[in-house]
XYZ file of C-alpha atoms in Angstrom:
516
model
C 0.000 0.000 0.000
C 0.953 3.601 0.125
C 2.621 6.394 1.984
C 1.115 8.495 4.750
C -1.180 11.342 3.721
C 0.964 14.089 5.232
C 4.376 13.956 6.806
C 5.474 17.029 8.741
C 9.073 17.907 9.506
C 8.839 17.182 13.209
C 6.000 14.752 13.477
C 3.965 12.367 11.357
C 0.365 11.251 11.492
C -1.027 7.795 11.215
C -2.209 6.676 7.780
C -4.357 3.680 8.626
C -5.236 1.128 11.285
C -4.381 -2.525 11.281
C -7.305 -4.802 10.557
C -7.356 -7.690 13.009
C -9.646 -10.586 12.389
C -11.008 -12.760 15.124
C -12.913 -16.027 14.970
C -15.056 -17.592 17.617
C -17.198 -20.628 17.936
C -19.254 -22.509 20.407
C -21.456 -25.504 20.790
C -23.453 -27.599 23.134
C -24.203 -31.224 23.706
C -26.752 -33.598 25.168
C -26.227 -36.376 27.682
C -27.685 -39.292 25.749
C -25.638 -39.479 22.566
C -21.900 -39.754 22.272
C -20.611 -38.327 19.025
C -17.289 -39.718 17.856
C -14.613 -37.101 17.234
C -14.388 -35.848 13.673
C -10.997 -36.444 12.136
C -9.941 -33.810 9.640
C -7.621 -35.228 6.985
C -4.205 -33.641 7.066
C -3.202 -32.230 3.694
C 0.316 -33.350 2.730
C 2.682 -30.458 3.280
C 0.318 -28.483 5.527
C 1.719 -26.690 8.559
C -0.075 -25.579 11.728
C 2.152 -22.926 13.267
C 1.774 -22.800 17.051
C 4.001 -19.741 17.416
C 2.228 -16.620 18.651
C 3.273 -13.583 16.616
C 2.937 -9.951 17.599
C 3.160 -6.657 15.733
C 3.964 -4.700 18.912
C 7.076 -2.578 18.829
C 8.678 -4.391 21.760
C 7.813 -7.871 20.483
C 10.538 -10.429 19.803
C 10.635 -14.146 19.110
C 12.768 -16.163 21.480
C 14.217 -18.279 18.683
C 14.160 -18.574 14.886
C 11.247 -20.329 13.241
C 11.875 -21.678 9.754
C 8.931 -24.017 9.269
C 6.702 -23.800 6.206
C 3.725 -25.349 4.468
C 4.761 -26.771 1.093
C 1.812 -27.459 -1.201
C 1.632 -28.648 -4.811
C -0.917 -26.820 -6.945
C -1.672 -25.896 -10.542
C -3.340 -23.261 -12.677
C -4.933 -23.353 -16.131
C -3.834 -20.511 -18.405
C -5.022 -20.321 -22.006
C -5.767 -24.030 -22.023
C -2.384 -25.021 -20.619
C -1.794 -26.401 -17.125
C 1.089 -25.035 -15.081
C 2.135 -26.999 -12.001
C 3.736 -25.074 -9.175
C 4.800 -25.334 -5.550
C 3.564 -22.859 -2.935
C 5.826 -22.479 0.102
C 4.315 -20.527 2.999
C 6.161 -19.873 6.221
C 9.214 -18.231 7.726
C 12.852 -17.746 6.845
C 15.315 -15.910 9.054
C 17.339 -12.939 7.938
C 20.882 -13.422 9.218
C 23.244 -10.585 10.016
C 26.352 -11.129 7.922
C 28.728 -9.651 10.494
C 27.463 -11.453 13.604
C 26.079 -14.558 11.928
C 23.017 -14.257 14.161
C 19.377 -14.352 12.989
C 17.671 -10.975 13.347
C 14.198 -11.298 11.798
C 11.848 -14.184 11.102
C 10.340 -13.047 7.791
C 6.970 -14.424 6.737
C 6.786 -15.100 3.010
C 4.892 -17.000 0.330
C 6.895 -18.316 -2.625
C 5.470 -19.711 -5.847
C 7.950 -21.745 -7.879
C 7.340 -23.599 -11.131
C 7.571 -27.363 -10.748
C 10.282 -29.050 -12.797
C 11.772 -25.820 -14.146
C 15.477 -25.037 -14.352
C 15.828 -22.665 -11.399
C 19.058 -21.193 -12.739
C 17.212 -19.834 -15.759
C 14.000 -18.822 -14.007
C 13.703 -15.150 -13.060
C 13.066 -14.627 -9.347
C 10.943 -11.659 -8.234
C 10.679 -10.399 -4.636
C 7.429 -8.449 -4.017
C 6.598 -6.180 -1.071
C 4.193 -3.336 -0.365
C 5.014 -0.125 1.461
C 3.251 1.953 4.083
C 5.545 1.849 5.904
C 3.634 -0.708 7.914
C 1.923 -2.650 5.147
C 2.150 -6.384 4.563
C 2.348 -7.657 0.975
C -1.400 -8.375 0.855
C -2.320 -6.056 -2.014
C 0.443 -7.217 -4.321
C -0.065 -10.834 -3.273
C -3.813 -11.061 -3.905
C -4.277 -8.157 -6.306
C -1.481 -8.193 -8.836
C 0.386 -11.095 -10.430
C 0.266 -14.099 -8.108
C -1.585 -17.264 -9.187
C -4.750 -16.313 -7.310
C -6.456 -12.923 -7.465
C -9.199 -11.164 -5.542
C -11.915 -9.868 -7.879
C -12.019 -6.068 -8.003
C -14.606 -3.681 -9.443
C -12.314 -0.626 -9.548
C -13.076 2.134 -10.546
C -16.657 1.423 -9.470
C -17.621 2.472 -5.950
C -19.691 -0.708 -5.639
C -18.126 -3.325 -3.379
C -18.190 -6.683 -5.195
C -18.668 -10.064 -3.487
C -15.441 -11.472 -2.071
C -14.162 -13.936 -4.644
C -10.728 -15.421 -5.305
C -10.154 -16.587 -8.875
C -7.327 -18.057 -10.905
C -5.314 -15.086 -12.094
C -5.065 -15.102 -15.871
C -2.480 -12.314 -15.608
C -0.155 -14.124 -13.218
C 3.561 -13.864 -13.952
C 4.156 -17.417 -12.742
C 4.767 -18.844 -16.255
C 7.525 -16.247 -16.625
C 9.103 -16.082 -13.171
C 9.105 -17.479 -9.646
C 7.354 -15.130 -7.227
C 8.178 -14.404 -3.568
C 5.835 -12.173 -1.525
C 7.477 -10.836 1.641
C 5.952 -9.123 4.701
C 7.916 -6.349 6.400
C 8.902 -6.621 10.069
C 5.851 -6.430 12.341
C 3.387 -6.969 9.486
C 1.708 -10.216 8.518
C 3.470 -12.830 10.643
C 6.973 -11.318 10.352
C 8.696 -10.613 13.654
C 12.075 -9.698 15.060
C 14.198 -12.317 16.832
C 15.565 -11.520 20.297
C 17.536 -9.590 21.378
C 16.120 -7.456 18.553
C 12.574 -6.088 18.684
C 10.201 -5.160 15.872
C 10.720 -1.448 16.440
C 14.465 -1.823 15.884
C 13.673 -2.272 12.178
C 11.158 0.550 11.811
C 13.311 2.954 9.864
C 14.571 3.447 6.318
C 18.040 2.022 6.852
C 17.320 -0.814 9.305
C 14.308 -1.951 7.271
C 16.292 -2.129 4.026
C 19.178 -3.913 5.732
C 16.796 -6.580 7.060
C 15.345 -7.092 3.584
C 18.883 -7.376 2.207
C 19.666 -10.130 4.690
C 16.430 -11.928 3.824
C 17.070 -11.812 0.072
C 20.610 -13.092 0.553
C 19.377 -15.908 2.792
C 16.560 -16.907 0.440
C 18.932 -17.002 -2.521
C 21.470 -19.112 -0.607
C 18.995 -21.569 0.946
C 17.161 -22.127 -2.333
C 20.305 -22.156 -4.485
C 19.125 -19.290 -6.701
C 22.493 -17.610 -7.159
C 22.364 -18.044 -10.955
C 18.749 -16.887 -11.347
C 18.001 -13.436 -12.781
C 16.792 -11.452 -9.755
C 14.222 -8.679 -9.561
C 12.872 -6.436 -6.809
C 9.251 -5.230 -7.031
C 8.297 -2.538 -4.516
C 5.056 -0.568 -4.311
C 4.665 2.955 -2.896
C 7.050 3.179 0.099
C 8.292 -0.153 -1.220
C 9.820 1.782 -4.141
C 12.296 3.836 -2.060
C 12.938 0.648 -0.077
C 13.833 -0.938 -3.419
C 16.350 1.790 -4.231
C 18.110 1.458 -0.873
C 17.872 -2.343 -0.977
C 19.296 -2.576 -4.494
C 22.292 -0.495 -3.472
C 22.844 -2.633 -0.360
C 22.606 -5.881 -2.329
C 24.912 -4.694 -5.098
C 27.388 -3.529 -2.454
C 27.168 -6.996 -0.873
C 27.957 -8.614 -4.216
C 24.424 -9.792 -5.058
C 23.611 -8.822 -8.637
C 20.088 -7.501 -9.160
C 18.983 -7.568 -12.776
C 15.890 -5.398 -12.597
C 13.810 -3.132 -10.369
C 10.076 -2.485 -10.635
C 9.011 0.758 -8.959
C 5.226 0.575 -8.574
C 3.641 3.984 -7.833
C 6.885 5.330 -6.438
C 7.770 8.115 -4.046
C 11.523 8.228 -4.555
C 12.116 11.576 -2.857
C 9.895 12.538 0.066
C 11.329 16.042 -0.076
C 9.832 16.789 -3.496
C 6.233 15.584 -2.961
C 3.951 18.428 -1.864
C 1.412 15.924 -0.583
C 3.922 14.846 2.066
C 5.338 18.140 3.283
C 3.649 21.059 5.035
C 1.591 23.284 2.696
C 3.792 25.841 0.999
C 7.031 23.948 1.593
C 7.451 22.678 -1.963
C 5.813 23.119 -5.354
C 2.824 20.965 -6.315
C 3.913 20.969 -9.960
C 4.117 17.181 -9.911
C 0.352 16.949 -9.282
C -0.905 19.255 -12.044
C -1.105 16.569 -14.784
C -2.964 14.222 -12.404
C -5.463 16.972 -11.577
C -6.038 17.635 -15.287
C -6.492 13.991 -16.292
C -8.787 13.301 -13.338
C -10.973 16.346 -13.992
C -11.307 15.247 -17.610
C -12.262 11.743 -16.455
C -15.063 13.195 -14.314
C -16.109 15.495 -17.195
C -15.280 18.625 -15.247
C -12.830 19.763 -17.920
C -11.989 19.043 -21.532
C -9.462 16.301 -22.198
C -6.014 17.650 -23.045
C -3.004 15.619 -24.229
C -0.872 14.762 -21.226
C 2.213 16.099 -22.989
C 0.625 19.546 -23.180
C -0.124 19.503 -19.456
C 3.462 18.479 -18.682
C 4.724 21.400 -20.778
C 2.458 23.842 -18.949
C 3.411 22.462 -15.524
C 7.148 22.636 -16.260
C 6.859 26.045 -17.913
C 4.599 28.891 -16.891
C 3.231 27.140 -13.783
C 6.705 26.284 -12.470
C 7.876 29.876 -12.885
C 4.767 31.346 -11.291
C 4.577 28.954 -8.350
C 8.261 29.498 -7.544
C 7.628 33.225 -7.232
C 4.452 32.578 -5.261
C 6.190 30.318 -2.732
C 9.208 32.592 -2.407
C 7.450 35.905 -1.858
C 3.700 35.416 -2.375
C 3.776 37.069 -5.793
C 0.241 37.041 -7.183
C -0.267 34.375 -9.854
C -0.542 35.712 -13.424
C -4.156 35.731 -14.698
C -3.143 33.723 -17.772
C -1.779 30.910 -15.603
C -4.892 30.950 -13.427
C -7.021 30.722 -16.550
C -5.083 27.716 -17.823
C -5.414 25.957 -14.465
C -9.151 26.594 -14.491
C -9.473 25.235 -18.026
C -7.498 22.103 -17.113
C -9.384 21.277 -13.912
C -12.808 22.906 -14.064
C -12.121 24.725 -10.795
C -12.643 28.493 -10.934
C -9.838 31.021 -11.254
C -10.829 32.331 -7.810
C -10.307 28.879 -6.287
C -6.907 28.656 -7.944
C -5.986 32.177 -6.869
C -6.713 31.197 -3.268
C -5.020 27.787 -3.602
C -2.348 28.395 -6.230
C -0.054 25.668 -4.869
C -3.025 23.315 -4.579
C -2.523 20.376 -2.237
C -3.895 16.985 -3.339
C -6.187 16.817 -0.308
C -7.902 20.038 -1.339
C -8.331 18.837 -4.900
C -9.663 15.497 -3.663
C -12.387 17.275 -1.673
C -13.338 19.978 -4.177
C -12.835 18.680 -7.715
C -16.370 17.266 -7.941
C -19.031 19.129 -5.971
C -20.568 17.164 -3.101
C -18.290 14.185 -3.736
C -15.024 12.942 -2.292
C -12.481 11.557 -4.734
C -10.345 8.573 -3.871
C -6.766 9.293 -2.922
C -5.381 6.006 -4.207
C -7.633 6.103 -7.269
C -9.248 9.463 -7.985
C -11.694 7.888 -10.434
C -13.569 6.419 -7.458
C -15.982 8.928 -5.905
C -18.609 8.830 -3.181
C -21.053 11.402 -1.735
C -19.708 13.413 1.175
C -20.862 11.948 4.479
C -21.486 8.492 3.048
C -20.085 5.280 4.478
C -17.454 5.101 1.753
C -15.986 8.472 2.761
C -15.765 7.674 6.476
C -12.042 6.901 6.355
C -11.164 9.664 3.910
C -10.622 7.557 0.802
C -13.471 5.742 -0.957
C -11.039 3.993 -3.319
C -9.445 2.274 -0.331
C -12.681 1.610 1.526
C -14.162 -0.367 -1.382
C -11.299 -2.886 -1.365
C -9.611 -2.877 2.038
C -11.896 -5.182 4.030
C -11.937 -7.826 1.303
C -8.146 -7.958 1.082
C -7.675 -8.017 4.848
C -10.063 -10.924 5.348
C -9.190 -12.875 2.211
C -5.492 -13.202 2.968
C -6.237 -15.121 6.177
C -8.726 -17.505 4.566
C -6.419 -17.989 1.574
C -3.411 -18.881 3.722
C -5.433 -21.427 5.684
C -7.789 -22.763 3.051
C -5.570 -22.988 -0.023
C -1.956 -22.731 1.120
C -2.704 -24.828 4.233
C -0.745 -22.624 6.603
C -2.441 -21.726 9.882
C -1.144 -19.687 12.786
C -2.213 -19.191 16.370
C -2.343 -15.414 16.139
C -3.920 -12.694 14.011
C -2.380 -11.717 10.697
C -1.479 -8.001 10.568
C -2.166 -6.622 7.057
C -1.313 -3.088 8.192
C 0.179 -1.710 11.381
C 0.008 1.902 12.515
C 3.703 2.799 12.797
C 3.969 6.026 10.790
C 4.611 8.029 13.963
C 7.303 5.556 15.033
C 9.128 5.247 11.717
C 12.609 6.729 11.392
C 12.454 8.425 7.988
C 15.973 9.860 8.154
C 18.351 8.628 5.487
C 21.733 9.671 4.173
C 21.902 12.801 6.318
C 18.382 14.012 5.517
C 15.356 14.065 7.781
C 13.246 12.586 4.990
C 14.510 10.043 2.467
C 15.726 10.968 -0.989
C 16.591 7.654 -2.618
C 17.552 8.846 -6.093
C 21.238 8.793 -5.004
C 20.749 5.155 -3.939
C 19.458 4.317 -7.407
C 22.399 6.128 -8.953
C 24.844 4.220 -6.755
C 23.235 0.870 -7.604
C 23.404 1.666 -11.320
C 27.055 2.612 -10.962
C 27.807 -0.736 -9.333
C 25.721 -2.576 -11.931
C 25.251 -0.584 -15.162
C 23.358 -3.525 -16.699
C 20.543 -3.261 -14.143
C 17.240 -2.083 -15.638
C 14.414 -0.142 -14.015
C 10.697 -0.154 -14.829
C 8.569 2.565 -13.212
C 4.824 1.795 -13.116
C 2.472 4.793 -12.866
C -1.281 5.337 -12.582
C -2.676 8.492 -14.154
C -5.237 8.928 -11.353
C -2.990 8.376 -8.329
C -3.254 11.269 -5.842
C -0.773 9.678 -3.418
C 2.284 9.294 -5.654
C 1.561 11.305 -8.827
C 3.164 10.070 -12.027
C 4.634 13.424 -13.048
C 6.460 13.801 -9.726
C 8.013 10.382 -10.328
C 9.091 11.627 -13.757
C 10.695 14.703 -12.216
C 12.510 12.636 -9.590
C 13.843 10.035 -12.035
C 14.903 12.779 -14.458
C 17.686 13.575 -11.989
C 19.371 10.412 -13.289
C 19.584 12.126 -16.704
C 18.494 10.318 -19.862
C 19.366 6.852 -18.641
C 18.333 4.203 -21.202
C 18.106 1.655 -18.381
C 14.982 3.392 -17.035
C 11.572 2.825 -18.635
C 8.330 4.459 -17.464
C 4.900 2.985 -18.175
C 1.507 4.596 -17.605
C -1.993 3.232 -17.061
C -5.500 4.659 -16.779
C -5.691 3.544 -13.163
C -4.717 4.574 -9.657
C -2.052 3.734 -7.099
C -2.684 -0.018 -7.255
C -2.799 0.003 -11.052
C -3.392 -3.747 -11.185
C -6.805 -3.510 -9.475
C -8.183 -2.207 -12.764
C -8.873 -5.209 -15.014
C -7.872 -3.446 -18.228
C -4.740 -1.897 -16.754
C -3.636 -5.191 -15.206
C -3.698 -6.958 -18.574
C -1.576 -4.256 -20.183
C 0.756 -4.157 -17.198
C 1.280 -7.914 -17.405
C 2.449 -7.546 -21.011
C 4.779 -4.703 -20.053
C 6.233 -6.729 -17.187
C 6.812 -9.790 -19.373
C 8.588 -7.612 -21.933
C 10.674 -6.130 -19.123
C 11.627 -9.570 -17.797
C 12.524 -10.750 -21.279
C 14.614 -7.669 -21.985
C 16.790 -8.602 -19.030
C 16.835 -12.386 -19.165
C 17.519 -12.602 -22.903
C 20.797 -10.780 -22.363
C 21.601 -12.416 -19.031
């Protein structure tokens, strides 16, 4: 999932609450009939984990736990059956210097049965937050099973898991990893969960996990990819640099809805601290979608944002110079909001646009195509595009782990934990992370590494044009490819976008593995 809504210089606010699912049962009996106990057949490879996991900051496991459920399964794709193995459980990250285990990472790996592992690409997936498990990527994107979504509709569909016709499993082995404190991942004593709640410690733990997974599963020769969403994208930049420094070659990075530099995103900083230029194209495309403004080629909006708007907003932020009427008129034409509104909100924050772009309606933050009437149930948590999908994902992951992957645990799964206020965002001498230098360093160590940036046109959390501006600092690097979809933050929740994205990802994998 995504970054926090606003991050101030001295304090942060919580973005979401963890969803904890409980089950209960009861029964009664008579005194005249004795019912024999029901024996439930044990599925070969199933694992009932008796360990109690906790997402608390001070929580720590007494010892490593490396047990897993290992289940054989298959999927039919275009009339062809693909057999695969699903491994669900824990693997310890081991500190290279001390040789001691530090984190018991919970993961689910899908590997193709009978394939030559040395030639199979290996992709590590993780969401962001920080504080999010890999639930959305796992059940929404390119795993073998997918939760049905109705995005961009505001109607909540019935909960239904289906075979994912867009899975990447025929093309690569897939590993979905939960960050420390999320899912069933937990620190190992003497470490605690909170020890890893920061940019640098988090990335170092992921580095140790990737190295351990590669070694244990003998995947040294496999082409390796990192796939991070939202905060997972800056994690990917730092992680790639750490792995390359450690001598682990990473062949490709996928930056899904990235926020590479927290210091450049006006939706993160205090109002007036930085230009909102990166949001202007998203405002224009979203207003056109809702028929509040005429559709304009995105290239024209980019030119306007980088030209007359950039000049005017710089003067406005520096000394409150009144915006030129011509610029106000262009903004009004692009968004359907009046020149007076733009004059009063010239450096318009995404939250203001979200609340005012369509009268009487609240736009989704993660997908601004989703709208709901103000005061309705869907707007209760401030983002209808999240409300329509969140409960289904949070509940489905638990039933999927138990019912299909045959892994059960004695504690609640944590799809999201509220740790924004506890996260150490400092990195490389800055109070907030700028990970473009990490990308540059990784590319210097491995010039053959390729990068694919995935962007949704209607994402009000990590706008596509801001990602363009951030990545442009790496100059015209041919290793970097940007792709765009008529979707939101979780681009893959849109059925049409997911199909196109699958093709783009396969082409990306092939562009690397063919030359490997």
